[in-house]
Structures are given as structure tokens and as C-alpha cells.
Short mmCIF file of C-alpha atoms in Angstrom, two decimals:
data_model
loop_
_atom_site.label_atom_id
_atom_site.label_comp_id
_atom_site.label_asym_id
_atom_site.label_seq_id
_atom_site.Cartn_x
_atom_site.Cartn_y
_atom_site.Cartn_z
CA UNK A 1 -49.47 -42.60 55.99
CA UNK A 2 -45.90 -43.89 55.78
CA UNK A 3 -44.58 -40.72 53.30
CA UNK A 4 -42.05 -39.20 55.80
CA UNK A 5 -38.79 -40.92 56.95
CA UNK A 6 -35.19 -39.92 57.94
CA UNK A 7 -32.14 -41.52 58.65
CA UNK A 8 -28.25 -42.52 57.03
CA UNK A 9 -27.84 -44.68 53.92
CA UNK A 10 -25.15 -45.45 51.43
CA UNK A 11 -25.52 -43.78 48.18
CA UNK A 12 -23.87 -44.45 44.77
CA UNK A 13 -24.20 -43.26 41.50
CA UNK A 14 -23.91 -46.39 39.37
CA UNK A 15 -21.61 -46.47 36.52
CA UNK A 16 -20.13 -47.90 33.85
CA UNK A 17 -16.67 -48.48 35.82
CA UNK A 18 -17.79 -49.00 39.48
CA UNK A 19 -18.96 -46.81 41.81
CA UNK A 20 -17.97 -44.74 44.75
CA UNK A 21 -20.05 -44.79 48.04
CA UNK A 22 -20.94 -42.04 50.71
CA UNK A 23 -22.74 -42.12 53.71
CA UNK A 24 -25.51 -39.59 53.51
CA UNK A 25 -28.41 -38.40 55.48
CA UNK A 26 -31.59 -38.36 53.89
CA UNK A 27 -35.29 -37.39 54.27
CA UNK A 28 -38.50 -37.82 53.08
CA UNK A 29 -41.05 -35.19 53.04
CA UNK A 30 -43.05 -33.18 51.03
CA UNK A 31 -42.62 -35.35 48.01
CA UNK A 32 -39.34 -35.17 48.10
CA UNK A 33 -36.16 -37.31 48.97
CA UNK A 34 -33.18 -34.74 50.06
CA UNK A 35 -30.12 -35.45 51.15
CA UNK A 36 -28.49 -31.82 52.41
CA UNK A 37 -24.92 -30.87 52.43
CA UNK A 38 -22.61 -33.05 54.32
CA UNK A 39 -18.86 -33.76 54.66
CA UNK A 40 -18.93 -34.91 50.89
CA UNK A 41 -20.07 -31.62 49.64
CA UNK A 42 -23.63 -33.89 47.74
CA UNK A 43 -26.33 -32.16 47.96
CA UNK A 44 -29.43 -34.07 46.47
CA UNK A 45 -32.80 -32.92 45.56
CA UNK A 46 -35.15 -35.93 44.09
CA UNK A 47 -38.78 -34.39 43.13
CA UNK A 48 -40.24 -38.40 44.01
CA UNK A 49 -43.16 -37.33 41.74
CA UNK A 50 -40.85 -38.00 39.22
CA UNK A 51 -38.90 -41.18 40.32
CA UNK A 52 -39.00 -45.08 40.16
CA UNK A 53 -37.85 -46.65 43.47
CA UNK A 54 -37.94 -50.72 43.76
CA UNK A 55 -35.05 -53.43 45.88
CA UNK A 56 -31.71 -53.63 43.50
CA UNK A 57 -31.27 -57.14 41.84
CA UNK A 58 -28.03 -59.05 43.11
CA UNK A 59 -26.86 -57.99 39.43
CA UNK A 60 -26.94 -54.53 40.38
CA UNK A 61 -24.56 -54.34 43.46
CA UNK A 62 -22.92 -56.67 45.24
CA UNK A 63 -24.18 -55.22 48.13
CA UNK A 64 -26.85 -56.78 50.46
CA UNK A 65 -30.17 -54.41 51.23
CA UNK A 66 -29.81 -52.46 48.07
CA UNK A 67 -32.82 -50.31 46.60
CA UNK A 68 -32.15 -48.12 43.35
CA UNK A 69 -33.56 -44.90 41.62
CA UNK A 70 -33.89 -45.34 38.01
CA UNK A 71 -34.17 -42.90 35.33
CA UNK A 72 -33.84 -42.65 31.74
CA UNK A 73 -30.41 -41.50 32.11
CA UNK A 74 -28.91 -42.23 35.75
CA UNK A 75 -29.18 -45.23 38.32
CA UNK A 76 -28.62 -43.89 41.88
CA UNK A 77 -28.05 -46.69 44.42
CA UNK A 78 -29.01 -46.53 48.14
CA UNK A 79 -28.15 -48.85 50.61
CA UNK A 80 -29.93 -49.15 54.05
CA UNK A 81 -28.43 -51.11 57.44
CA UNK A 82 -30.66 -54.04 57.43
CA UNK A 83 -33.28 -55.99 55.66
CA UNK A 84 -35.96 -54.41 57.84
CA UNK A 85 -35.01 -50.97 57.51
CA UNK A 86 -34.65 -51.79 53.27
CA UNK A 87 -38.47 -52.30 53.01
CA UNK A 88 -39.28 -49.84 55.15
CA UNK A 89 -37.09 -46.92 52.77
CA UNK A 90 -39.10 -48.56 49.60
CA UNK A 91 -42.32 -48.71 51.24
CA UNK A 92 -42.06 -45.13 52.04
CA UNK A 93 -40.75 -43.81 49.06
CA UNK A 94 -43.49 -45.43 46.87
CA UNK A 95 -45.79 -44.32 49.39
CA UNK A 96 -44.76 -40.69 49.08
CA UNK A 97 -44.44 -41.23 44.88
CA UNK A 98 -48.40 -42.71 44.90
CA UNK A 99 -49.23 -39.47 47.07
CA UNK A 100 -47.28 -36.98 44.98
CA UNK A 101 -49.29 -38.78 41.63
CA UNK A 102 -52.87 -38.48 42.89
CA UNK A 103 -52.43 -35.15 44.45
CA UNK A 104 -50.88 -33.75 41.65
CA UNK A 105 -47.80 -31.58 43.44
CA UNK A 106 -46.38 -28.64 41.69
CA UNK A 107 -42.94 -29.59 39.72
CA UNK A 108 -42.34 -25.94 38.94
CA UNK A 109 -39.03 -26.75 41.43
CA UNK A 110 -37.65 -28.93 38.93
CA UNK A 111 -38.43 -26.95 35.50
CA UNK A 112 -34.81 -27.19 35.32
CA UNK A 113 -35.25 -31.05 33.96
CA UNK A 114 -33.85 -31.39 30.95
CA UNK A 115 -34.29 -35.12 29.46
CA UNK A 116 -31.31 -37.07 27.45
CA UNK A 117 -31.24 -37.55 23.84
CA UNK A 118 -32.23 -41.34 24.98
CA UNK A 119 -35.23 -40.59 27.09
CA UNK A 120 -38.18 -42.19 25.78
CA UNK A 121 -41.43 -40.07 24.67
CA UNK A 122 -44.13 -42.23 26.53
CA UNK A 123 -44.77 -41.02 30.27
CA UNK A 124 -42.23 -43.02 32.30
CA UNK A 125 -41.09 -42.33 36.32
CA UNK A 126 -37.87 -40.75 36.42
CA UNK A 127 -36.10 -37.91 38.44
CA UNK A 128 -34.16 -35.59 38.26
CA UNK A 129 -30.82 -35.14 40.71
CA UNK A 130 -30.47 -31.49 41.40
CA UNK A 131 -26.67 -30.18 42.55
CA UNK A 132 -27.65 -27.31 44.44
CA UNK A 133 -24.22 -25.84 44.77
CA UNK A 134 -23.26 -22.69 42.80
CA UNK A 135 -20.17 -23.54 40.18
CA UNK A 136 -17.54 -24.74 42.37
CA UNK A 137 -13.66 -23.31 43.33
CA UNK A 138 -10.83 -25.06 42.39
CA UNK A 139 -10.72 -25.51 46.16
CA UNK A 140 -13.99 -26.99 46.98
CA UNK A 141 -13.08 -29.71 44.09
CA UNK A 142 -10.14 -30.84 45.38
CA UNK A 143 -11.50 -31.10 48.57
CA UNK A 144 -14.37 -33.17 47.50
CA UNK A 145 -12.28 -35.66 45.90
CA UNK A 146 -9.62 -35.70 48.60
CA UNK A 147 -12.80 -37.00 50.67
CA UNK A 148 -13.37 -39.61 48.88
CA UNK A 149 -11.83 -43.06 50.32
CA UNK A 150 -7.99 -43.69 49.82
CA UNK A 151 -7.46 -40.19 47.77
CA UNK A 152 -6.33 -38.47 51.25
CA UNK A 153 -2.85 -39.35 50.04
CA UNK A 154 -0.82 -39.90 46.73
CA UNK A 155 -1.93 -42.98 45.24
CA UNK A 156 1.55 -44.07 44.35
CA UNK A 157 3.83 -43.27 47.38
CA UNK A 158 1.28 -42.11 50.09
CA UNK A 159 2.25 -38.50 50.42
CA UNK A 160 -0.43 -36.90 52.17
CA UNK A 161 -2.53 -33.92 50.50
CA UNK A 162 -2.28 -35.02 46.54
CA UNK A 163 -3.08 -32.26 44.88
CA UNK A 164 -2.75 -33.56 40.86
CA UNK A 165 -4.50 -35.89 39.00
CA UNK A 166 -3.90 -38.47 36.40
CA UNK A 167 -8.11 -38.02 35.07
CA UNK A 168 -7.52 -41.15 32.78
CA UNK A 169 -6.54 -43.50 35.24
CA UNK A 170 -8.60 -41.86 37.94
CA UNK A 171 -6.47 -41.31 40.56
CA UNK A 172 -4.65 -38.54 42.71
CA UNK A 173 -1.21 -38.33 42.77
CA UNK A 174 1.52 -35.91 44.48
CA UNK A 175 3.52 -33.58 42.48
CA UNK A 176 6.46 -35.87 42.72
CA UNK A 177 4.80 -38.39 41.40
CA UNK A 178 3.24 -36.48 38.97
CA UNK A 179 6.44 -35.88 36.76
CA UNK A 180 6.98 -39.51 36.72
CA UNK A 181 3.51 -40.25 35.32
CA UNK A 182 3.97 -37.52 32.47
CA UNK A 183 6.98 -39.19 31.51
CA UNK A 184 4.97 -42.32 30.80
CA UNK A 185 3.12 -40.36 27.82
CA UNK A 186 -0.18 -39.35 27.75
CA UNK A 187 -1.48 -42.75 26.11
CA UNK A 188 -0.87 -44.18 29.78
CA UNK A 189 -1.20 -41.59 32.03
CA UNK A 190 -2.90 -38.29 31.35
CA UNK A 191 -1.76 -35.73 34.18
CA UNK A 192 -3.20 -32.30 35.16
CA UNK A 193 -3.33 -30.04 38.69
CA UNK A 194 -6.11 -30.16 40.77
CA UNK A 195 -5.56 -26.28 41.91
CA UNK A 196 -3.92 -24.97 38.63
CA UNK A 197 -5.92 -26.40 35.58
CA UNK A 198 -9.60 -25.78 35.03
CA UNK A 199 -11.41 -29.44 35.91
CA UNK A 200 -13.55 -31.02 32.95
CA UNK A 201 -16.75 -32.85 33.97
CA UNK A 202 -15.43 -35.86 32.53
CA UNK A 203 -12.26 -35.46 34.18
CA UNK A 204 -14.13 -34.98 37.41
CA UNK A 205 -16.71 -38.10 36.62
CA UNK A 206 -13.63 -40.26 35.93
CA UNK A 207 -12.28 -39.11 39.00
CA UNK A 208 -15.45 -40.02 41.48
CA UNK A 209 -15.88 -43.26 39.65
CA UNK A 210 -12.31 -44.56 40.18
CA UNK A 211 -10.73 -43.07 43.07
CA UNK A 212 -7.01 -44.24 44.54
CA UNK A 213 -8.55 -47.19 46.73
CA UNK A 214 -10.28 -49.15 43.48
CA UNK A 215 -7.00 -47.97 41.17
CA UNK A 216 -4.50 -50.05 43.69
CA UNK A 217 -6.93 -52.98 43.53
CA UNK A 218 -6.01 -53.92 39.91
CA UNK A 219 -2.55 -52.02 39.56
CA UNK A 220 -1.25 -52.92 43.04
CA UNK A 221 -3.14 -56.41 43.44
CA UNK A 222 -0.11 -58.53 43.37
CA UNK A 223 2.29 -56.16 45.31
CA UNK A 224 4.58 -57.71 47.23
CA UNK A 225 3.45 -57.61 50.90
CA UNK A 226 5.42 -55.48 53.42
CA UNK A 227 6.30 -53.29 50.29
CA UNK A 228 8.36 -50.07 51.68
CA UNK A 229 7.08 -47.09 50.01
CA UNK A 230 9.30 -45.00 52.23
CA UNK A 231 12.53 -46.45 49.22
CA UNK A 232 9.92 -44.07 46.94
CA UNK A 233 11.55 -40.89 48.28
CA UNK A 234 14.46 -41.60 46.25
CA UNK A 235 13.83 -40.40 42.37
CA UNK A 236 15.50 -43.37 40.54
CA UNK A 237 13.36 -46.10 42.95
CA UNK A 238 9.82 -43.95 42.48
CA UNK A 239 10.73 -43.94 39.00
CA UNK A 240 11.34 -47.76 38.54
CA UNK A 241 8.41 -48.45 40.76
CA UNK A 242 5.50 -46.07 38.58
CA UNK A 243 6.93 -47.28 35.42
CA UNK A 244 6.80 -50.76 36.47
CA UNK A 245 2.82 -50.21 37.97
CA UNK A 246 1.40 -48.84 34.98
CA UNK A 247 3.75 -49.27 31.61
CA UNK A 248 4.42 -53.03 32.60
CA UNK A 249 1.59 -53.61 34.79
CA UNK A 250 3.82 -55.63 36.49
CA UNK A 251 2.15 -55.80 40.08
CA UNK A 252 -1.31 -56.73 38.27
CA UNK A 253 -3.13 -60.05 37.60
CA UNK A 254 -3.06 -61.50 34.08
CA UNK A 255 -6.35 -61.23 33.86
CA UNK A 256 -7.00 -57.59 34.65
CA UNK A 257 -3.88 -56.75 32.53
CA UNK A 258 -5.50 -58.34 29.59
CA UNK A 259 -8.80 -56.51 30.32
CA UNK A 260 -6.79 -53.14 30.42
CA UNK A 261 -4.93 -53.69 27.44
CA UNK A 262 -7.95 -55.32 25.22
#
């Protein structure tokens, strides 16, 4: 009893440098938790024979009605609407793992798990996250991170449709903008296109995990208000205003400028 549910949560990948989060739908059943292909282009696949579900600590998000997926190499955060519906999502899942245990379901659909270097050698609950997609288009990438909040537009002077990327600082920038941030050297700003250059993982990862929205928080956090971006269309004043954002940090707080240069 209690192994099948349904419904929308939040879901994050937690990292080293913050995390992004989608609303997904996801299911239970069958011993697994599944969360098909949506807007976001995530498709996940969690064998629950395999995982470790309890509530997140307050050190884990500072979200409220948090629950996390552990394993020896990823922590997937899930968020659900209320307190109520929290327990119920853990219950079930643990539920479902217990079942999957003592019955002894297949894993054959998961022979693709391949542990880390780090994973330990006694029997521990982990999972693994299966990306069902086939290798992706240029295309399909740059619309996946176009969806993710804030990179819809240039993360410097709003131009809709960015389609380059500076994959150090983790943000997507127009093409105008995009000579600007070369001439900063690549010790600052580290540019490549989205449609023309082949996408690293780690380019990609850096990407998801920073995004325009989180960039602006620290390199735009002391902007003045009522800035007008539209003074940006002119080269000299984009110029001025990217060199000043990044080289001098000049529109960030002391103290994130001294985390970013330490």
C-alpha cells in the first residue's frame, strides 16, 4: 500500500554553485520514480530499488518542504507544495524502495549504472538518473537553456533570443554583447556560440548551475535602480557598462567581489 503517487514538484540537482529549479511532473510506480519529458526537455528515470529518499535538512536548501535523493555521486532535490503533501512523497517513496528490496525487482533497466571513482564498496542505496534523450542538436541545447529562468534574453542588455555563451561565468549573452566580453580576455570571460561551437558537458553543467537570473544577483546587485539598458544600443555605452560589470565589478557588493576574486 502507499507505492504509487503522481503529481508536480520542484526538482534540483544540487551543486557546488547553486542550483537551478524546474517544475516537473512525476510518478511513482512500478518501482520507479519518472518524471517524462516536459517543457524543460528532463527526462528522469530513478530505479527506487536503488535510491535513498529522507526530508532535506535546513542546510540543504533554503527551501521549506524539501526531500532529497542521495547517491554516492549526485544529490537531487525535490520540493513538494506543502508540509502535508512532503510526508506523503517520502512515505511513498520509501514505501515503494522497501517493496522493490523484499521483492527483489529486476535492475536489468539500469545495467547502464556505472559507479564514480568515489563510490564506496559496501552495499549502500543509491540511484542512478537516466537521460533518456538520444545525443542532443545544437538546437535542442540552446533551447533547453533558453528555458531556464532569466536566459530568455541577453544577460547584459536584454536582447531577446541570446544565442552565445560566456560557459565560465554561466550566462547567455547576445552576439553584441558577445564581442565586448571577448575583449575582456578569456581570464574573465570565456565566450563561445550556442549554435556554432560543439557544447562541452562542463560548459553545459556550468551553464544549468548559473543561469542569467543568479549571474545579475552578484554582478548587478548594486545597480543603480531605474538603470536604462535601452543607452546599451550604443557600442561605446555597452562597452563601458560590461567592462565596468565584470573587469571592475563595479555594480557588486564588497563582499561577493572579494569572494570572486579570492
Amino acid at each position: 500500500q502507499g507505492r504509487h503517487k503522481s503529481g508536480y514538484l520542484m526538482f534540483s540537482e544540487q551543486r557546488t554553485f547553486g542550483s537551478t529549479w524546474i517544475r516537473l511532473y512525476f510518478t511513482v510506480k512500478r518501482g520507479r520514480l519518472e518524471a517524462p519529458e516536459n517543457k524543460a526537455r528532463v527526462r528522469i528515470s530513478l530505479n527506487l530499488k536503488l535510491c535513498n529518499v529522507k526530508q532535506a535538512l535546513p542546510s540543504d536548501s533554503e527551501r521549506n518542504f524539501c526531500f532529497k535523493i542521495t547517491s554516492p555521486n549526485r544529490i537531487l532535490l525535490l520540493q513538494a507544495e506543502h508540509s502535508t503533501a512532503l510526508q506523503e512523497w517520502v512515505d511513498t517513496l520509501n514505501n515503494a524502495i522497501t517493496f522493490a528490496i523484499h521483492h527483489q525487482q529486476s535492475v536489468s533497466d539500469i545495467e547502464h549504472f556505472s559507479p564514480g571513482p568515489e563510490s564506496p564498496t559496501t552495499e549502500q542505496p543509491s540511484f542512478e538518473l537516466e537521460i533518456k534523450d538520444k545525443p542532443r542538436s545544437t538546437a535542442s541545447i540552446l533551447r533547453d537553456l533558453q528555458n531556464i529562468e532569466g536566459n530568455e534574453v541577453c544577460v547584459d542588455c536584454k536582447a531577446g533570443n541570446p544565442k552565445w555563451a560566456s560557459v565560465n561565468l554561466g550566462v547567455l549573452i547576445c552576439i553584441d554583447c558577445s564581442g565586448v566580453h571577448r575583449s575582456l580576455g578569456v581570464h574573465v570571460s570565456q565566450v563561445r556560440s550556442l549554435t556554432l561551437d560543439k557544447m562541452k558537458p562542463e560548459w553545459e553543467e556550468r551553464l544549468r548551475e548559473i543561469g542569467n537570473t543568479k549571474s545579475n544577483l552578484v554582478y548587478e546587485e548594486n545597480l543603480p535602480p531605474g538603470f536604462n539598458r535601452g543607452t546599451l544600443k550604443k557600442d561605446e555605452a555597452r562597452f563601458q557598462f560590461i567592462q565596468e560589470k565584470y573587469k571592475e565589478m563595479k555594480y557588486s557588493s564588497s563582499a561577493n567581489k572579494n569572494r570572486i576574486e579570492a
